[in-house]
XYZ file of C-alpha atoms in Angstrom:
483
model
C 7.955 -57.384 -30.143
C 4.414 -56.244 -30.695
C 2.991 -52.787 -30.093
C 1.345 -53.425 -26.740
C 1.573 -50.477 -24.371
C 4.152 -50.717 -21.561
C 2.633 -50.669 -18.109
C 3.987 -48.747 -15.163
C 5.969 -50.873 -12.697
C 3.989 -52.419 -9.893
C 2.033 -55.538 -9.026
C -1.648 -55.831 -9.885
C -4.248 -58.159 -8.381
C -5.485 -59.273 -11.815
C -2.904 -61.356 -13.732
C -3.627 -59.481 -16.961
C -5.437 -56.173 -16.257
C -6.382 -54.133 -19.325
C -4.307 -50.996 -19.649
C -1.527 -52.330 -17.414
C -0.004 -54.946 -19.656
C 3.777 -54.895 -20.051
C 5.530 -54.987 -23.372
C 5.260 -58.488 -24.830
C 7.957 -60.243 -26.839
C 6.704 -62.869 -29.257
C 8.989 -65.852 -28.802
C 6.530 -67.602 -31.128
C 3.788 -65.752 -32.996
C 1.171 -68.427 -32.279
C 1.992 -68.826 -28.612
C -0.833 -69.730 -26.246
C 0.687 -68.521 -22.977
C 2.222 -65.309 -21.606
C 5.028 -65.400 -19.065
C 4.832 -62.151 -17.098
C 8.349 -61.779 -15.689
C 9.624 -59.073 -13.338
C 13.393 -58.701 -13.102
C 14.706 -57.028 -9.940
C 18.246 -55.608 -9.863
C 20.075 -54.367 -6.801
C 21.618 -50.921 -6.718
C 25.147 -52.356 -6.802
C 24.362 -54.481 -9.858
C 22.927 -51.520 -11.752
C 25.903 -49.362 -10.809
C 28.401 -52.009 -11.925
C 26.606 -52.480 -15.236
C 26.600 -48.740 -15.922
C 30.313 -48.503 -15.150
C 31.022 -51.410 -17.498
C 28.968 -49.781 -20.262
C 30.746 -46.468 -19.833
C 34.105 -48.209 -20.241
C 32.967 -49.930 -23.418
C 31.670 -46.671 -24.857
C 30.113 -47.114 -28.287
C 31.220 -50.708 -28.764
C 27.858 -52.034 -27.509
C 25.270 -49.655 -28.973
C 22.413 -52.147 -28.784
C 22.821 -52.920 -25.066
C 19.987 -51.199 -23.149
C 20.666 -49.134 -20.064
C 20.378 -51.217 -16.858
C 17.355 -50.603 -14.632
C 16.425 -51.555 -11.087
C 13.131 -53.099 -12.191
C 12.035 -54.454 -15.570
C 8.718 -56.091 -16.339
C 8.265 -57.940 -19.632
C 5.858 -60.446 -21.116
C 6.890 -63.371 -23.310
C 4.451 -65.146 -25.637
C 5.416 -68.796 -25.636
C 4.104 -72.239 -26.497
C 2.748 -74.182 -23.531
C 3.449 -77.501 -25.261
C 7.070 -76.586 -25.904
C 7.672 -75.412 -22.344
C 6.233 -78.637 -20.936
C 8.391 -80.805 -23.219
C 11.657 -78.904 -22.624
C 11.396 -77.965 -18.932
C 10.426 -80.186 -16.025
C 9.909 -77.064 -13.941
C 7.261 -75.673 -16.284
C 5.746 -79.103 -16.833
C 5.078 -79.368 -13.112
C 4.044 -75.753 -12.587
C 1.712 -75.444 -15.562
C -0.010 -78.848 -15.533
C -0.286 -79.879 -11.880
C -3.706 -78.769 -10.629
C -2.289 -78.280 -7.142
C -0.638 -75.092 -8.406
C -2.652 -71.942 -8.979
C -0.856 -71.332 -12.280
C -2.231 -74.567 -13.745
C -5.750 -73.609 -12.612
C -5.416 -70.153 -14.208
C -4.399 -71.718 -17.522
C -7.352 -74.090 -17.487
C -9.745 -71.239 -16.691
C -8.367 -68.989 -19.450
C -8.539 -71.776 -22.034
C -12.110 -72.551 -20.990
C -13.071 -68.872 -21.441
C -11.518 -68.826 -24.933
C -13.338 -72.038 -25.811
C -16.666 -70.406 -24.946
C -15.789 -67.602 -27.394
C -14.852 -70.207 -30.005
C -11.304 -68.760 -30.156
C -8.211 -70.904 -30.372
C -5.475 -69.888 -27.899
C -2.929 -69.655 -30.733
C -4.994 -66.939 -32.407
C -6.200 -65.140 -29.276
C -5.329 -61.585 -28.299
C -2.571 -61.112 -25.758
C -4.961 -59.832 -23.097
C -7.147 -62.944 -23.384
C -4.364 -65.468 -22.913
C -3.380 -66.904 -19.513
C -0.662 -64.846 -17.787
C 1.819 -66.562 -15.491
C 3.795 -64.351 -13.136
C 7.495 -65.027 -12.456
C 9.824 -63.066 -10.176
C 13.580 -63.047 -10.747
C 16.322 -61.283 -8.766
C 20.041 -60.794 -9.309
C 21.268 -62.517 -6.155
C 22.759 -65.506 -7.971
C 24.366 -63.785 -10.972
C 24.703 -60.012 -10.311
C 23.895 -59.621 -14.018
C 21.750 -56.598 -14.849
C 20.561 -57.784 -18.288
C 18.830 -60.998 -17.259
C 15.772 -60.010 -19.276
C 17.792 -60.570 -22.450
C 19.241 -63.827 -21.136
C 15.778 -65.108 -20.159
C 14.398 -64.135 -23.561
C 17.207 -66.059 -25.257
C 16.591 -69.015 -22.947
C 13.021 -69.192 -24.189
C 14.221 -68.897 -27.789
C 16.568 -71.835 -27.260
C 13.744 -73.923 -25.801
C 11.630 -73.114 -28.876
C 14.426 -74.082 -31.268
C 15.370 -70.550 -32.296
C 18.598 -68.572 -32.412
C 19.481 -66.246 -29.558
C 18.997 -62.533 -30.171
C 22.054 -61.378 -28.204
C 24.834 -60.372 -30.603
C 27.811 -60.106 -28.272
C 27.881 -63.293 -26.221
C 30.033 -62.859 -23.092
C 30.953 -65.118 -20.191
C 28.521 -63.364 -17.765
C 25.722 -63.853 -20.321
C 26.486 -67.572 -20.725
C 26.730 -67.983 -16.945
C 23.365 -66.297 -16.448
C 21.899 -68.508 -19.171
C 23.222 -71.585 -17.352
C 21.890 -70.439 -13.961
C 18.445 -69.774 -15.479
C 18.508 -73.149 -17.223
C 19.292 -74.798 -13.892
C 16.508 -72.898 -12.133
C 13.891 -73.837 -14.725
C 15.240 -77.389 -15.139
C 15.968 -77.202 -18.844
C 19.749 -77.595 -18.850
C 19.727 -80.375 -21.447
C 18.378 -78.180 -24.247
C 20.685 -75.288 -23.377
C 23.683 -77.629 -23.159
C 23.082 -78.886 -26.690
C 22.726 -75.353 -27.986
C 25.905 -74.224 -26.229
C 27.857 -77.088 -27.767
C 26.491 -76.874 -31.297
C 24.589 -73.652 -31.933
C 26.023 -70.815 -29.843
C 29.035 -69.072 -31.333
C 30.919 -68.480 -28.136
C 34.664 -68.471 -27.573
C 35.483 -69.472 -24.013
C 37.790 -66.892 -22.415
C 41.350 -67.903 -21.567
C 42.203 -67.475 -17.885
C 45.557 -69.253 -17.714
C 48.867 -67.835 -18.817
C 52.462 -68.970 -18.742
C 54.450 -67.318 -15.944
C 57.257 -65.007 -16.938
C 60.669 -65.904 -15.556
C 61.553 -64.225 -12.260
C 57.996 -62.890 -11.985
C 55.630 -63.761 -9.165
C 52.620 -64.840 -11.190
C 49.271 -64.965 -9.403
C 45.776 -65.128 -10.801
C 43.934 -61.818 -10.703
C 40.511 -61.537 -9.121
C 38.903 -60.854 -12.505
C 40.513 -63.980 -13.966
C 39.355 -66.047 -11.021
C 35.846 -64.665 -11.396
C 35.781 -65.839 -15.021
C 37.407 -69.174 -14.150
C 34.796 -69.872 -11.504
C 32.057 -69.038 -13.995
C 33.603 -71.539 -16.412
C 33.480 -74.220 -13.708
C 29.847 -73.442 -12.896
C 28.699 -73.345 -16.525
C 30.492 -76.561 -17.468
C 29.023 -78.243 -14.375
C 25.438 -77.102 -14.956
C 25.447 -77.593 -18.737
C 27.322 -80.915 -18.877
C 30.604 -79.873 -20.497
C 32.922 -82.559 -19.008
C 36.135 -81.663 -20.851
C 35.915 -77.966 -19.991
C 34.916 -78.807 -16.420
C 37.947 -81.038 -15.919
C 40.317 -78.435 -17.388
C 38.835 -75.599 -15.300
C 38.935 -77.548 -12.032
C 42.565 -78.451 -12.673
C 43.343 -74.797 -13.297
C 41.845 -73.563 -10.037
C 43.554 -76.357 -8.057
C 46.925 -75.461 -9.531
C 46.444 -71.670 -9.240
C 44.453 -71.323 -6.012
C 41.692 -68.949 -4.999
C 41.589 -65.712 -3.051
C 38.571 -67.161 -1.242
C 40.726 -69.942 0.193
C 43.071 -67.535 1.900
C 43.203 -67.554 5.722
C 43.226 -63.756 5.420
C 40.161 -63.599 3.137
C 37.414 -61.142 3.963
C 33.890 -61.477 2.660
C 32.650 -58.654 0.469
C 29.572 -58.002 -1.614
C 31.356 -58.809 -4.861
C 31.965 -62.446 -3.903
C 28.457 -63.607 -3.046
C 27.527 -64.616 -6.595
C 26.700 -68.292 -6.842
C 30.003 -69.254 -8.505
C 32.044 -67.862 -5.610
C 30.875 -70.828 -3.539
C 30.517 -73.724 -5.946
C 27.644 -76.105 -5.336
C 27.359 -79.874 -4.836
C 30.435 -80.069 -2.620
C 32.743 -78.793 -5.368
C 34.072 -75.824 -3.387
C 35.205 -77.909 -0.414
C 36.640 -80.681 -2.589
C 38.641 -78.342 -4.824
C 40.058 -76.506 -1.823
C 40.963 -79.764 -0.103
C 42.702 -81.186 -3.184
C 44.842 -78.077 -3.511
C 45.636 -78.201 0.204
C 46.711 -81.848 -0.094
C 49.039 -81.042 -2.996
C 50.585 -78.093 -1.164
C 51.010 -80.184 1.990
C 52.812 -82.857 -0.006
C 55.215 -80.425 -1.670
C 55.834 -78.565 1.603
C 56.598 -81.856 3.330
C 59.640 -82.257 1.060
C 61.434 -79.142 2.267
C 60.190 -79.729 5.813
C 61.598 -83.259 5.690
C 65.106 -82.159 4.739
C 65.089 -79.312 7.254
C 64.370 -81.874 9.939
C 67.211 -84.062 8.665
C 69.779 -81.285 8.655
C 68.739 -80.022 12.105
C 68.862 -83.538 13.607
C 71.892 -85.198 15.231
C 72.240 -87.632 12.347
C 75.003 -86.664 9.974
C 73.887 -86.130 6.382
C 77.300 -85.788 4.783
C 78.417 -89.396 4.153
C 81.989 -88.674 3.027
C 83.476 -89.233 6.505
C 85.774 -86.220 6.460
C 86.568 -84.158 9.518
C 84.689 -81.365 7.767
C 81.465 -83.403 7.422
C 79.856 -81.730 10.448
C 80.686 -78.321 9.016
C 79.283 -79.465 5.662
C 75.913 -80.240 7.264
C 75.815 -76.844 8.960
C 76.771 -75.143 5.717
C 74.057 -76.947 3.746
C 71.447 -76.158 6.421
C 72.294 -72.476 6.179
C 72.065 -72.571 2.381
C 68.670 -74.316 2.539
C 67.225 -71.791 4.988
C 68.671 -68.883 3.013
C 67.266 -70.183 -0.277
C 63.759 -70.997 1.029
C 63.362 -67.687 2.856
C 64.610 -65.651 -0.101
C 62.116 -67.428 -2.372
C 59.238 -66.917 0.119
C 58.763 -70.652 0.498
C 59.527 -70.510 4.230
C 58.944 -67.819 6.843
C 60.898 -67.455 10.076
C 58.500 -67.084 12.996
C 59.547 -66.783 16.614
C 57.593 -66.822 19.883
C 56.341 -63.243 19.532
C 52.853 -62.678 18.085
C 54.220 -59.854 15.935
C 56.338 -62.318 13.955
C 53.177 -63.846 12.483
C 52.877 -60.735 10.309
C 55.848 -61.945 8.296
C 53.837 -64.866 6.899
C 52.749 -64.086 3.357
C 49.419 -65.059 1.814
C 50.152 -68.103 -0.355
C 46.573 -68.909 -1.345
C 47.265 -67.859 -4.959
C 50.731 -69.373 -5.244
C 50.963 -71.486 -8.376
C 51.862 -75.127 -7.797
C 54.019 -75.261 -10.941
C 55.893 -72.171 -9.790
C 56.646 -73.766 -6.409
C 58.152 -76.848 -8.031
C 60.098 -74.766 -10.550
C 61.484 -72.635 -7.711
C 62.517 -75.642 -5.631
C 64.355 -77.024 -8.639
C 66.470 -73.861 -8.601
C 67.946 -74.850 -5.252
C 71.700 -74.153 -5.584
C 74.277 -76.926 -5.475
C 76.854 -75.040 -3.421
C 79.520 -77.047 -1.538
C 81.700 -76.137 1.402
C 84.848 -77.124 -0.502
C 85.884 -79.022 -3.615
C 85.818 -82.368 -1.841
C 82.123 -82.220 -0.846
C 80.468 -82.862 -4.183
C 76.809 -83.893 -4.287
C 76.305 -83.010 -0.624
C 73.718 -80.319 -1.249
C 69.929 -80.410 -1.294
C 69.663 -80.121 -5.059
C 71.000 -83.606 -5.717
C 68.642 -85.199 -3.222
C 65.504 -83.209 -3.988
C 65.624 -83.435 -7.794
C 64.193 -86.976 -8.221
C 61.494 -86.244 -5.639
C 60.299 -83.121 -7.469
C 60.276 -84.994 -10.803
C 58.202 -87.699 -9.147
C 55.659 -85.204 -7.776
C 55.498 -83.317 -11.076
C 54.665 -86.531 -12.900
C 51.830 -87.264 -10.469
C 50.388 -83.756 -10.949
C 49.539 -84.631 -14.545
C 47.301 -87.523 -13.466
C 43.618 -87.319 -14.307
C 42.739 -87.769 -10.637
C 43.974 -84.253 -9.798
C 41.009 -82.396 -11.378
C 37.419 -83.446 -10.767
C 35.756 -85.542 -13.449
C 32.173 -84.381 -13.910
C 30.457 -87.694 -14.686
C 32.197 -89.567 -11.884
C 31.570 -86.793 -9.369
C 27.882 -86.766 -10.290
C 27.278 -90.511 -10.424
C 29.922 -92.185 -8.224
C 31.309 -89.515 -5.929
C 32.532 -91.851 -3.200
C 34.958 -93.493 -5.613
C 36.859 -90.285 -6.380
C 36.353 -87.978 -3.386
C 39.471 -86.900 -1.480
C 37.784 -85.056 1.357
C 36.886 -87.153 4.372
C 33.234 -87.405 5.338
C 34.301 -86.641 8.907
C 34.509 -82.833 9.220
C 37.005 -83.149 12.097
C 39.437 -85.287 10.105
C 42.371 -83.624 8.332
C 42.987 -86.634 6.049
C 40.769 -89.332 4.458
C 39.940 -92.366 6.556
C 42.016 -94.671 4.330
C 45.120 -92.419 4.344
C 48.411 -94.226 4.958
C 52.025 -93.115 5.432
C 53.975 -92.812 2.203
C 57.618 -93.760 1.762
C 59.647 -92.685 -1.250
C 62.100 -95.399 -2.264
C 64.797 -95.829 -4.886
C 62.472 -98.043 -6.922
C 59.981 -95.191 -7.210
C 62.745 -92.740 -7.992
C 63.918 -94.977 -10.825
C 60.447 -95.746 -12.178
C 60.356 -93.869 -15.468
C 56.559 -94.087 -15.698
C 56.159 -91.371 -13.087
C 58.482 -89.008 -14.924
C 56.044 -88.601 -17.793
C 52.639 -87.012 -17.865
C 49.509 -89.202 -17.842
C 51.440 -92.296 -16.755
C 49.531 -95.559 -16.651
C 48.161 -96.266 -13.176
C 49.118 -92.846 -11.892
C 45.525 -91.761 -11.118
C 44.938 -93.835 -7.997
C 48.565 -93.657 -6.950
C 48.505 -89.843 -7.133
C 45.517 -89.714 -4.794
C 47.260 -92.064 -2.331
C 50.413 -89.951 -2.325
C 48.748 -86.553 -1.978
C 46.333 -87.719 0.738
C 48.941 -89.639 2.733
C 48.977 -89.239 6.493
C 52.736 -88.556 6.431
C 55.634 -88.580 3.971
C 59.131 -90.049 4.273
C 61.241 -88.865 1.333
C 64.442 -90.697 2.382
C 62.976 -93.961 3.650
C 65.969 -96.105 2.642
C 68.583 -93.619 3.853
C 67.388 -93.107 7.431
C 66.770 -95.981 9.786
C 65.577 -94.014 12.789
C 62.096 -92.736 13.291
C 61.428 -89.082 12.699
C 58.498 -86.923 13.663
C 55.620 -86.861 11.181
C 55.710 -84.100 8.590
C 51.938 -83.954 8.493
C 50.748 -80.322 8.766
C 48.553 -79.266 11.642
C 46.150 -77.043 9.733
C 42.925 -78.017 7.982
C 40.233 -76.606 5.759
C 39.168 -73.022 6.483
């Protein structure tokens, strides 16, 4: 930075009044343009930043104290900005904009003095005003992120020493705003020494593992950054993670608060709705399995095929064991006709899909006596759960960035009709012995599983014992839809 005097905060009618110039950072020493940027921070953002700094203590000595308003100037190259950013190319060269006229006038004045813009004093260069607020990122140190953005555009290293996920997210949001994501994407992939934070962890046995709000905040930032800066592999992995783990925002009991209005808490370009719908389809499919067998065991059709006098008692015994198991594992909630019973329904928006399948596989194989072997749910549900688990590894479960951007209709699950609960091409699905014996679906990334997985999870109804039952049963399609 040079030794220009810092001006008091406030707007001035003249773009570069003498005596009121802000501190100027030389992105390039021979720059011919000054970007006069004012960064506005809300009170909550400043407070959060100060709390975070106090927790870190002396580990970040170079991080400046957050302020509500910061005004800085940046000396940059007009040619570089025009070549790297379509936003600046339009703003600074199109004569319909006042900024382009101001640049032409300032260069004409320097030409009359026989002074080249590269060698001119700061006060004589054209000044372009930019306003920036914290609504999208809630990041108090955007001045540093914007300065590093300009350094990246000019082919220089960033000045920030401790690169964090909020910093990278802010960098991506700024790059998207100023339409220079390509240059920042290349630097993120090859030049920036940044270790992406890990948000997933293996669940501990007998522990209810849910994703914390802080982890989800970071995960959503990873999705946004990889979407804006063209990181397809990280985008696919992050979208899979949020589908499998859920989101507190997708809860029917969710309440809006000020902490969840950052731009990544409602992902753009239809991503939020699609990710929520894909998770809902997967949960509906898994829930239809237990719902299917509950309907079988509560029907008049006998499930015990041994033909003993105790077969009716066997069915009743197995029904009781199923209900007992599902309620104890919080996979089913008993609700009666009273409104108060609705309070017993737990919030399952953050229930892990893998944990649900692992829990269902623990279904006990109890029998009413020694003669009734293989009469329980465990024998019948095992192949179905293996089948579903194999489909969950398909590449069609997460969103693929390039396909979503260029050919969305080919991969979208969500129907274009907002009133529809399922896609227009959804069909009933029947699970047969041939599918149960198909070894391809018992292994991850099976050939041809991508399209088949979408068809199964978006089916209009599911019949998991199609060859065992010859009568028609009510559909197991759920009645709820997207929030």
